[in-house]
PDB file of C-alpha atoms and ligand atoms in Angstrom:
ATOM      1  CA  MET G 239      14.124  28.618 -31.724  1.00 98.00           C
ATOM      2  CA  ILE G 240      10.825  27.974 -29.952  1.00 98.00           C
ATOM      3  CA  ILE G 241       8.639  30.320 -27.942  1.00 98.00           C
ATOM      4  CA  PHE G 242       6.188  28.862 -25.418  1.00 98.00           C
ATOM      5  CA  VAL G 243       3.729  31.019 -23.517  1.00 98.00           C
ATOM      6  CA  THR G 244       0.449  30.467 -21.741  1.00 98.00           C
ATOM      7  CA  MET G 245      -2.002  33.316 -22.195  1.00 98.00           C
ATOM      8  CA  SER G 246      -5.507  34.171 -21.069  1.00 98.00           C
ATOM      9  CA  ALA G 247      -8.416  34.068 -23.524  1.00 98.00           C
ATOM     10  CA  ASP G 248      -7.980  37.842 -23.918  1.00 98.00           C
ATOM     11  CA  GLY G 249      -4.306  37.532 -24.805  1.00 98.00           C
ATOM     12  CA  LYS G 250      -2.385  38.356 -21.619  1.00 98.00           C
ATOM     13  CA  ILE G 251       0.490  36.387 -20.083  1.00 98.00           C
ATOM     14  CA  ALA G 252       0.313  38.211 -16.746  1.00 98.00           C
ATOM     15  CA  SER G 253      -1.886  40.753 -15.010  1.00 98.00           C
ATOM     16  CA  ARG G 254      -0.675  44.316 -14.563  1.00 97.00           C
ATOM     17  CA  THR G 255       0.578  43.301 -11.101  1.00 96.00           C
ATOM     18  CA  GLY G 256       2.595  40.400 -12.532  1.00 96.00           C
ATOM     19  CA  GLU G 257       0.301  37.490 -11.574  1.00 97.00           C
ATOM     20  CA  SER G 258       0.939  34.833 -14.230  1.00 97.00           C
ATOM     21  CA  ARG G 259      -0.279  31.487 -12.847  1.00 97.00           C
ATOM     22  CA  LEU G 260      -2.284  30.643 -15.946  1.00 98.00           C
ATOM     23  CA  SER G 261      -1.249  27.020 -16.529  1.00 97.00           C
ATOM     24  CA  CYS G 262      -3.110  23.905 -15.475  1.00 98.00           C
ATOM     25  CA  TYR G 263      -1.110  20.861 -14.341  1.00 98.00           C
ATOM     26  CA  TYR G 264      -1.022  19.343 -17.853  1.00 98.00           C
ATOM     27  CA  ASP G 265       0.215  22.596 -19.356  1.00 98.00           C
ATOM     28  CA  LYS G 266       3.097  22.592 -16.871  1.00 98.00           C
ATOM     29  CA  VAL G 267       3.910  18.997 -17.819  1.00 98.00           C
ATOM     30  CA  ARG G 268       3.880  20.026 -21.499  1.00 98.00           C
ATOM     31  CA  LEU G 269       6.298  22.857 -20.730  1.00 98.00           C
ATOM     32  CA  HIS G 270       8.605  20.643 -18.666  1.00 98.00           C
ATOM     33  CA  LYS G 271       8.731  18.035 -21.476  1.00 98.00           C
ATOM     34  CA  LEU G 272       9.688  20.787 -23.887  1.00 98.00           C
ATOM     35  CA  ARG G 273      12.384  22.038 -21.482  1.00 98.00           C
ATOM     36  CA  ALA G 274      13.808  18.515 -21.358  1.00 98.00           C
ATOM     37  CA  SER G 275      14.080  18.471 -25.170  1.00 98.00           C
ATOM     38  CA  VAL G 276      16.137  21.654 -25.628  1.00 98.00           C
ATOM     39  CA  ASP G 277      19.723  22.653 -24.841  1.00 98.00           C
ATOM     40  CA  ALA G 278      18.755  25.950 -23.178  1.00 98.00           C
ATOM     41  CA  VAL G 279      15.743  27.761 -21.778  1.00 98.00           C
ATOM     42  CA  MET G 280      15.796  31.556 -21.683  1.00 98.00           C
ATOM     43  CA  VAL G 281      13.884  34.269 -19.818  1.00 98.00           C
ATOM     44  CA  GLY G 282      14.066  38.040 -19.469  1.00 98.00           C
ATOM     45  CA  ALA G 283      14.937  39.890 -16.286  1.00 98.00           C
ATOM     46  CA  ASN G 284      11.393  40.900 -15.393  1.00 98.00           C
ATOM     47  CA  THR G 285      10.197  37.286 -15.514  1.00 98.00           C
ATOM     48  CA  VAL G 286      12.829  36.403 -12.904  1.00 98.00           C
ATOM     49  CA  VAL G 287      11.826  39.434 -10.794  1.00 98.00           C
ATOM     50  CA  LYS G 288       8.070  38.700 -10.932  1.00 97.00           C
ATOM     51  CA  ASP G 289       7.947  34.883 -11.013  1.00 97.00           C
ATOM     52  CA  ASN G 290      11.286  33.784  -9.526  1.00 97.00           C
ATOM     53  CA  PRO G 291      11.136  30.585 -11.671  1.00 97.00           C
ATOM     54  CA  GLU G 292      13.419  27.588 -11.153  1.00 98.00           C
ATOM     55  CA  LEU G 293      13.334  26.669 -14.866  1.00 98.00           C
ATOM     56  CA  THR G 294      14.167  23.012 -14.217  1.00 98.00           C
ATOM     57  CA  VAL G 295      12.534  19.800 -15.438  1.00 98.00           C
ATOM     58  CA  ARG G 296      10.474  18.505 -12.524  1.00 98.00           C
ATOM     59  CA  LEU G 297       7.182  17.267 -14.004  1.00 98.00           C
ATOM     60  CA  ALA G 298       8.732  15.169 -16.782  1.00 98.00           C
ATOM     61  CA  SER G 299      11.705  12.888 -17.145  1.00 97.00           C
ATOM     62  CA  GLY G 300      14.846  14.157 -18.818  1.00 97.00           C
ATOM     63  CA  ARG G 301      17.773  16.422 -18.182  1.00 96.00           C
ATOM     64  CA  ASN G 302      17.703  20.071 -17.222  1.00 98.00           C
ATOM     65  CA  PRO G 303      18.607  22.515 -19.985  1.00 98.00           C
ATOM     66  CA  ILE G 304      21.033  25.382 -19.370  1.00 98.00           C
ATOM     67  CA  ARG G 305      19.039  28.221 -17.848  1.00 98.00           C
ATOM     68  CA  VAL G 306      19.734  31.554 -19.531  1.00 98.00           C
ATOM     69  CA  VAL G 307      18.800  34.916 -18.018  1.00 98.00           C
ATOM     70  CA  ILE G 308      18.969  38.063 -20.172  1.00 98.00           C
ATOM     71  CA  ASP G 309      19.389  41.099 -17.975  1.00 98.00           C
ATOM     72  CA  GLY G 310      21.322  44.003 -19.485  1.00 98.00           C
ATOM     73  CA  LYS G 311      21.149  46.249 -16.416  1.00 98.00           C
ATOM     74  CA  LEU G 312      21.201  43.370 -13.941  1.00 98.00           C
ATOM     75  CA  VAL G 313      18.100  44.175 -11.923  1.00 98.00           C
ATOM     76  CA  VAL G 314      17.419  40.612 -10.745  1.00 98.00           C
ATOM     77  CA  SER G 315      18.148  39.567  -7.182  1.00 98.00           C
ATOM     78  CA  THR G 316      21.364  37.637  -6.559  1.00 98.00           C
ATOM     79  CA  ASN G 317      19.160  35.277  -4.518  1.00 97.00           C
ATOM     80  CA  ALA G 318      16.894  34.358  -7.446  1.00 98.00           C
ATOM     81  CA  LYS G 319      16.175  30.614  -7.614  1.00 98.00           C
ATOM     82  CA  VAL G 320      17.659  30.442 -11.105  1.00 98.00           C
ATOM     83  CA  PHE G 321      21.088  31.281  -9.651  1.00 98.00           C
ATOM     84  CA  ASP G 322      21.085  28.145  -7.501  1.00 98.00           C
ATOM     85  CA  VAL G 323      23.408  26.077  -9.693  1.00 98.00           C
ATOM     86  CA  SER G 324      23.036  22.987  -7.506  1.00 97.00           C
ATOM     87  CA  LYS G 325      19.798  22.440  -9.483  1.00 93.00           C
ATOM     88  CA  ALA G 326      21.045  23.120 -13.042  1.00 97.00           C
ATOM     89  CA  PRO G 327      23.684  25.212 -14.812  1.00 98.00           C
ATOM     90  CA  THR G 328      22.867  28.878 -15.386  1.00 98.00           C
ATOM     91  CA  LEU G 329      24.201  31.435 -17.839  1.00 98.00           C
ATOM     92  CA  LEU G 330      23.606  35.130 -17.200  1.00 98.00           C
ATOM     93  CA  ILE G 331      24.040  37.372 -20.228  1.00 98.00           C
ATOM     94  CA  THR G 332      24.398  40.974 -19.107  1.00 98.00           C
ATOM     95  CA  SER G 333      26.130  44.167 -20.211  1.00 98.00           C
ATOM     96  CA  ASN G 334      28.712  46.689 -19.066  1.00 97.00           C
ATOM     97  CA  LYS G 335      25.750  48.618 -17.559  1.00 97.00           C
ATOM     98  CA  ALA G 336      25.440  45.998 -14.785  1.00 98.00           C
ATOM     99  CA  PRO G 337      26.649  46.890 -11.258  1.00 97.00           C
ATOM    100  CA  GLU G 338      30.070  45.234 -10.831  1.00 97.00           C
ATOM    101  CA  ASP G 339      29.519  44.061  -7.262  1.00 97.00           C
ATOM    102  CA  LYS G 340      26.339  42.256  -8.302  1.00 98.00           C
ATOM    103  CA  VAL G 341      28.123  40.567 -11.212  1.00 98.00           C
ATOM    104  CA  LYS G 342      30.829  39.372  -8.797  1.00 98.00           C
ATOM    105  CA  ALA G 343      28.258  38.045  -6.318  1.00 98.00           C
ATOM    106  CA  ILE G 344      26.526  36.044  -9.053  1.00 98.00           C
ATOM    107  CA  ILE G 345      29.811  34.656 -10.403  1.00 98.00           C
ATOM    108  CA  ALA G 346      30.656  33.601  -6.828  1.00 98.00           C
ATOM    109  CA  LYS G 347      27.494  31.462  -6.857  1.00 98.00           C
ATOM    110  CA  GLY G 348      28.912  29.441  -9.767  1.00 98.00           C
ATOM    111  CA  VAL G 349      26.851  31.094 -12.483  1.00 98.00           C
ATOM    112  CA  ASP G 350      28.495  31.485 -15.904  1.00 98.00           C
ATOM    113  CA  VAL G 351      28.339  35.245 -16.590  1.00 98.00           C
ATOM    114  CA  VAL G 352      28.940  36.811 -20.004  1.00 98.00           C
ATOM    115  CA  THR G 353      29.201  40.607 -20.002  1.00 98.00           C
ATOM    116  CA  LEU G 354      28.738  42.269 -23.375  1.00 97.00           C
ATOM    117  CA  GLU G 355      29.283  45.863 -24.476  1.00 95.00           C
ATOM    118  CA  SER G 356      26.086  47.897 -24.776  1.00 96.00           C
ATOM    119  CA  LYS G 357      25.238  51.621 -24.861  1.00 95.00           C
ATOM    120  CA  ASP G 358      22.003  51.273 -22.891  1.00 96.00           C
ATOM    121  CA  GLY G 359      21.943  47.721 -21.551  1.00 96.00           C
ATOM    122  CA  PHE G 360      20.155  46.283 -24.578  1.00 97.00           C
ATOM    123  CA  ILE G 361      21.884  43.269 -26.117  1.00 97.00           C
ATOM    124  CA  GLU G 362      21.217  42.436 -29.751  1.00 97.00           C
ATOM    125  CA  PRO G 363      19.395  39.087 -30.049  1.00 98.00           C
ATOM    126  CA  ASN G 364      21.900  37.947 -32.694  1.00 98.00           C
ATOM    127  CA  THR G 365      24.722  38.579 -30.215  1.00 97.00           C
ATOM    128  CA  ILE G 366      22.802  36.528 -27.627  1.00 98.00           C
ATOM    129  CA  LEU G 367      22.434  33.672 -30.129  1.00 98.00           C
ATOM    130  CA  ASN G 368      26.138  33.828 -31.074  1.00 98.00           C
ATOM    131  CA  THR G 369      27.047  33.657 -27.387  1.00 98.00           C
ATOM    132  CA  LEU G 370      24.798  30.633 -26.940  1.00 98.00           C
ATOM    133  CA  HIS G 371      26.224  28.917 -30.042  1.00 98.00           C
ATOM    134  CA  SER G 372      29.726  29.411 -28.646  1.00 97.00           C
ATOM    135  CA  LYS G 373      28.544  27.522 -25.534  1.00 97.00           C
ATOM    136  CA  GLY G 374      27.263  24.608 -27.642  1.00 97.00           C
ATOM    137  CA  VAL G 375      23.571  25.562 -27.493  1.00 98.00           C
ATOM    138  CA  LYS G 376      21.804  24.413 -30.650  1.00 98.00           C
ATOM    139  CA  THR G 377      18.170  24.321 -29.505  1.00 98.00           C
ATOM    140  CA  LEU G 378      16.609  27.154 -27.525  1.00 98.00           C
ATOM    141  CA  LEU G 379      13.289  27.700 -25.791  1.00 98.00           C
ATOM    142  CA  ILE G 380      12.182  31.221 -24.832  1.00 98.00           C
ATOM    143  CA  GLU G 381       9.591  31.258 -22.058  1.00 98.00           C
ATOM    144  CA  GLY G 382       9.090  34.994 -21.785  1.00 95.00           C
ATOM    145  CA  GLY G 383       8.348  37.587 -21.009  1.00 95.00           C
ATOM    146  CA  GLY G 384       6.818  39.763 -23.650  1.00 98.00           C
ATOM    147  CA  ASN G 385       9.722  42.181 -23.992  1.00 98.00           C
ATOM    148  CA  LEU G 386      12.388  39.514 -24.458  1.00 98.00           C
ATOM    149  CA  ILE G 387      10.115  37.713 -26.936  1.00 98.00           C
ATOM    150  CA  TRP G 388       9.586  40.925 -28.922  1.00 98.00           C
ATOM    151  CA  SER G 389      13.349  41.492 -29.244  1.00 98.00           C
ATOM    152  CA  PHE G 390      13.680  38.081 -30.972  1.00 98.00           C
ATOM    153  CA  ILE G 391      10.455  38.350 -32.995  1.00 98.00           C
ATOM    154  CA  LYS G 392      11.455  41.805 -34.258  1.00 97.00           C
ATOM    155  CA  GLU G 393      14.600  40.281 -35.763  1.00 97.00           C
ATOM    156  CA  LYS G 394      12.582  37.316 -37.124  1.00 96.00           C
ATOM    157  CA  LEU G 395      14.767  34.832 -35.258  1.00 97.00           C
ATOM    158  CA  VAL G 396      11.915  32.558 -34.169  1.00 98.00           C
ATOM    159  CA  ASP G 397      11.041  29.167 -35.709  1.00 98.00           C
ATOM    160  CA  GLU G 398       7.972  28.161 -33.678  1.00 98.00           C
ATOM    161  CA  PHE G 399       5.387  29.945 -31.558  1.00 98.00           C
ATOM    162  CA  ARG G 400       3.575  27.665 -29.120  1.00 98.00           C
ATOM    163  CA  VAL G 401       0.720  29.074 -27.092  1.00 98.00           C
ATOM    164  CA  THR G 402      -1.699  27.631 -24.598  1.00 98.00           C
ATOM    165  CA  ILE G 403      -4.965  29.531 -24.272  1.00 98.00           C
ATOM    166  CA  SER G 404      -6.091  29.401 -20.686  1.00 98.00           C
ATOM    167  CA  PRO G 405      -9.710  30.006 -19.578  1.00 98.00           C
ATOM    168  CA  TYR G 406      -9.321  33.411 -17.938  1.00 98.00           C
ATOM    169  CA  ILE G 407      -9.931  37.012 -18.857  1.00 98.00           C
ATOM    170  CA  ILE G 408      -7.398  39.318 -17.242  1.00 98.00           C
ATOM    171  CA  GLY G 409      -7.958  42.624 -19.026  1.00 98.00           C
ATOM    172  CA  GLY G 410      -6.074  45.851 -18.615  1.00 98.00           C
ATOM    173  CA  LYS G 411      -3.868  47.715 -21.052  1.00 97.00           C
ATOM    174  CA  GLU G 412      -0.930  47.393 -18.658  1.00 98.00           C
ATOM    175  CA  ALA G 413      -1.199  43.603 -18.441  1.00 98.00           C
ATOM    176  CA  THR G 414       1.674  41.858 -20.240  1.00 98.00           C
ATOM    177  CA  THR G 415       1.001  40.254 -23.630  1.00 98.00           C
ATOM    178  CA  PRO G 416       3.086  37.503 -25.291  1.00 98.00           C
ATOM    179  CA  VAL G 417       4.806  40.036 -27.534  1.00 98.00           C
ATOM    180  CA  GLU G 418       5.456  43.526 -26.172  1.00 98.00           C
ATOM    181  CA  GLY G 419       7.741  46.233 -27.602  1.00 98.00           C
ATOM    182  CA  GLU G 420       6.630  48.707 -30.249  1.00 98.00           C
ATOM    183  CA  GLY G 421       5.204  45.981 -32.517  1.00 98.00           C
ATOM    184  CA  PHE G 422       5.148  45.808 -36.292  1.00 98.00           C
ATOM    185  CA  THR G 423       3.083  48.229 -38.374  1.00 97.00           C
ATOM    186  CA  ASP G 424       1.690  47.225 -41.768  1.00 96.00           C
ATOM    187  CA  ILE G 425       0.712  43.712 -42.809  1.00 97.00           C
ATOM    188  CA  ASN G 426       3.864  43.266 -44.890  1.00 96.00           C
ATOM    189  CA  SER G 427       6.010  43.482 -41.767  1.00 96.00           C
ATOM    190  CA  TRP G 428       3.926  41.149 -39.569  1.00 97.00           C
ATOM    191  CA  LEU G 429       5.375  37.773 -38.705  1.00 97.00           C
ATOM    192  CA  LYS G 430       3.479  35.170 -40.748  1.00 97.00           C
ATOM    193  CA  LEU G 431       2.569  31.879 -39.101  1.00 98.00           C
ATOM    194  CA  GLU G 432       1.505  28.467 -40.338  1.00 98.00           C
ATOM    195  CA  LEU G 433      -0.749  26.340 -38.127  1.00 98.00           C
ATOM    196  CA  ILE G 434       0.962  23.038 -37.327  1.00 98.00           C
ATOM    197  CA  SER G 435      -1.352  21.562 -34.695  1.00 98.00           C
ATOM    198  CA  TYR G 436      -3.923  22.355 -32.040  1.00 98.00           C
ATOM    199  CA  ARG G 437      -5.371  20.197 -29.344  1.00 97.00           C
ATOM    200  CA  THR G 438      -7.615  20.423 -26.314  1.00 98.00           C
ATOM    201  CA  CYS G 439      -5.612  20.075 -23.136  1.00 97.00           C
ATOM    202  CA  MET G 440      -6.255  17.024 -20.952  1.00 96.00           C
ATOM    203  CA  CYS G 441      -7.868  19.365 -18.415  1.00 97.00           C
ATOM    204  CA  GLY G 442     -10.589  19.890 -21.034  1.00 96.00           C
ATOM    205  CA  ASN G 443     -10.527  23.656 -20.615  1.00 97.00           C
ATOM    206  CA  GLU G 444      -7.410  24.859 -22.457  1.00 98.00           C
ATOM    207  CA  ILE G 445      -6.197  24.722 -26.064  1.00 98.00           C
ATOM    208  CA  HIS G 446      -2.560  24.288 -27.052  1.00 98.00           C
ATOM    209  CA  ILE G 447      -1.584  25.624 -30.478  1.00 98.00           C
ATOM    210  CA  ILE G 448       1.688  25.177 -32.342  1.00 98.00           C
ATOM    211  CA  TYR G 449       2.532  27.589 -35.166  1.00 98.00           C
ATOM    212  CA  ARG G 450       5.577  27.484 -37.395  1.00 98.00           C
ATOM    213  CA  VAL G 451       6.972  30.827 -38.487  1.00 98.00           C
ATOM    214  CA  LYS G 452       6.854  31.151 -42.278  1.00 97.00           C
ATOM    215  CA  THR G 453      10.126  32.189 -43.836  1.00 86.00           C
TER     216      THR G 453
HETATM  217  N1  LIG H1655       2.221  33.210 -18.879  1.00 93.46           N
HETATM  218  C1  LIG H1655       3.428  32.958 -19.333  1.00 93.46           C
HETATM  219  O1  LIG H1655       3.629  32.027 -20.118  1.00 93.46           O
HETATM  220  C2  LIG H1655       4.575  33.811 -18.901  1.00 93.46           C
HETATM  221  C3  LIG H1655       5.890  33.388 -19.172  1.00 93.46           C
HETATM  222  C4  LIG H1655       6.947  34.208 -18.782  1.00 93.46           C
HETATM  223  C5  LIG H1655       6.694  35.415 -18.155  1.00 93.46           C
HETATM  224  N2  LIG H1655       5.424  35.793 -17.884  1.00 93.46           N
HETATM  225  C6  LIG H1655       5.150  37.095 -17.246  1.00 93.46           C
HETATM  226  O2  LIG H1655       5.648  38.121 -18.057  1.00 93.46           O
HETATM  227  C7  LIG H1655       6.007  39.234 -17.236  1.00 93.46           C
HETATM  228  C8  LIG H1655       7.399  39.670 -17.633  1.00 93.46           C
HETATM  229  O3  LIG H1655       7.418  40.079 -18.977  1.00 93.46           O
HETATM  230  P1  LIG H1655       8.099  41.457 -19.383  1.00 93.46           P
HETATM  231  O4  LIG H1655       7.839  41.666 -20.813  1.00 93.46           O
HETATM  232  O5  LIG H1655       7.670  42.507 -18.418  1.00 93.46           O
HETATM  233  O6  LIG H1655       9.635  41.228 -19.072  1.00 93.46           O
HETATM  234  P2  LIG H1655      10.772  40.225 -19.608  1.00 93.46           P
HETATM  235  O7  LIG H1655      10.740  40.126 -21.086  1.00 93.46           O
HETATM  236  O8  LIG H1655      10.764  38.990 -18.792  1.00 93.46           O
HETATM  237  O9  LIG H1655      12.046  41.043 -19.141  1.00 93.46           O
HETATM  238  C9  LIG H1655      12.330  42.294 -19.724  1.00 93.46           C
HETATM  239  C10 LIG H1655      13.702  42.701 -19.252  1.00 93.46           C
HETATM  240  O10 LIG H1655      14.648  41.720 -19.653  1.00 93.46           O
HETATM  241  C11 LIG H1655      15.828  42.340 -20.074  1.00 93.46           C
HETATM  242  N3  LIG H1655      15.968  42.115 -21.504  1.00 93.46           N
HETATM  243  C12 LIG H1655      15.067  41.602 -22.370  1.00 93.46           C
HETATM  244  N4  LIG H1655      15.566  41.568 -23.603  1.00 93.46           N
HETATM  245  C13 LIG H1655      16.818  42.049 -23.513  1.00 93.46           C
HETATM  246  C14 LIG H1655      17.854  42.261 -24.434  1.00 93.46           C
HETATM  247  N5  LIG H1655      17.719  41.917 -25.730  1.00 93.46           N
HETATM  248  N6  LIG H1655      19.015  42.800 -23.999  1.00 93.46           N
HETATM  249  C15 LIG H1655      19.167  43.094 -22.698  1.00 93.46           C
HETATM  250  N7  LIG H1655      18.232  42.919 -21.760  1.00 93.46           N
HETATM  251  C16 LIG H1655      17.073  42.409 -22.177  1.00 93.46           C
HETATM  252  C17 LIG H1655      15.679  43.806 -19.779  1.00 93.46           C
HETATM  253  O11 LIG H1655      16.114  43.962 -18.447  1.00 93.46           O
HETATM  254  P3  LIG H1655      17.038  45.210 -18.003  1.00 93.46           P
HETATM  255  O12 LIG H1655      16.220  46.406 -18.328  1.00 93.46           O
HETATM  256  O13 LIG H1655      17.299  44.982 -16.595  1.00 93.46           O
HETATM  257  O14 LIG H1655      18.247  45.129 -18.860  1.00 93.46           O
HETATM  258  C18 LIG H1655      14.175  43.999 -19.866  1.00 93.46           C
HETATM  259  O15 LIG H1655      13.744  45.118 -19.116  1.00 93.46           O
HETATM  260  C19 LIG H1655       5.951  38.766 -15.808  1.00 93.46           C
HETATM  261  O16 LIG H1655       4.827  39.320 -15.153  1.00 93.46           O
HETATM  262  C20 LIG H1655       5.810  37.259 -15.920  1.00 93.46           C
HETATM  263  O17 LIG H1655       5.004  36.765 -14.874  1.00 93.46           O
HETATM  264  C21 LIG H1655       4.363  35.008 -18.244  1.00 93.46           C
END
C-alpha cells in the first residue's frame, strides 16, 4: 500500500483553514500516473469535505482506479464530486453510525456502499483492507488526509511513503500534517523508512522522495 502526499517545506499538507493546493503541474501529473497504476485510491471524509476531489486520472493516460471514501459517521455531502459514478466507480465504506437517509441517497447515485459495525464510527484499517480485497483490490493508494493515513500507519500496514516537498511555509499548530493522530512515542515504535529515490521536480522547485517502509 502506497501513501502519496504533497507537503510544505515545514511539513503541512493543508493550512488550518483547509487550503491544500500545494502541487505544481508536474506533481499533479505524477499523482495521476500513480492513480492509473493502482486498483483503488482512498481518502478520508475530511479530504472530501475540504477539497471535494474527483480522484480520476485526467493528466495521464490510463484507467481510473476505484475511488474509496472512508467516512464512519458519513459527514460528506451526497453531492460530492467523488459520488458522480459517471466518471469512475466509487466505494463508500461507512458504519452503522451513518444517517440511514444519507446512505440511501448515496446508494441511489450508483455508489457501492459497505456499512460495517462500529461502536464510534471508527473502522479498523484491517477491516477496510479485507473489504477491499473482497472487491478484488490488490494495489491501493492513500492520498490523505492525515487522520486516515495515521490509522494505517499506526497498524504498520503501509509499504511506501511518497512525499513531494513543495516550496511553501504554512505554519500553525492546527495545520494538517501528513500523519495526524496521537503519533508514536519512543524510537522503537517509530515507523522505519528506507530511502528509495529522490529527484528534483521538473518545475525545479520541488523534491519528490520515495521511501519504502522497513519491515
Ligand atoms: N497536500 C496533500 O497531499 C493532501 C492530500 C489529501 C488531503 N489533504 C488535506 O488534508 C486535510 C484533511 O485531512 P484530515 O486529517 O483532517 O482528514 P481525513 O483523514 O481526510 O479524514 C478524517 C475523517 O475520515 C474518516 N476516517 C478516517 N479514518 C477512518 C477510519 N479508520 N474509520 C472510519 N472513518 C475514518 C473520519 O470521518 P468521520 O468522523 O466522519 O467518521 C475522520 O474524521 C484537508 O484539509 C485536505 O485538504 C492534503
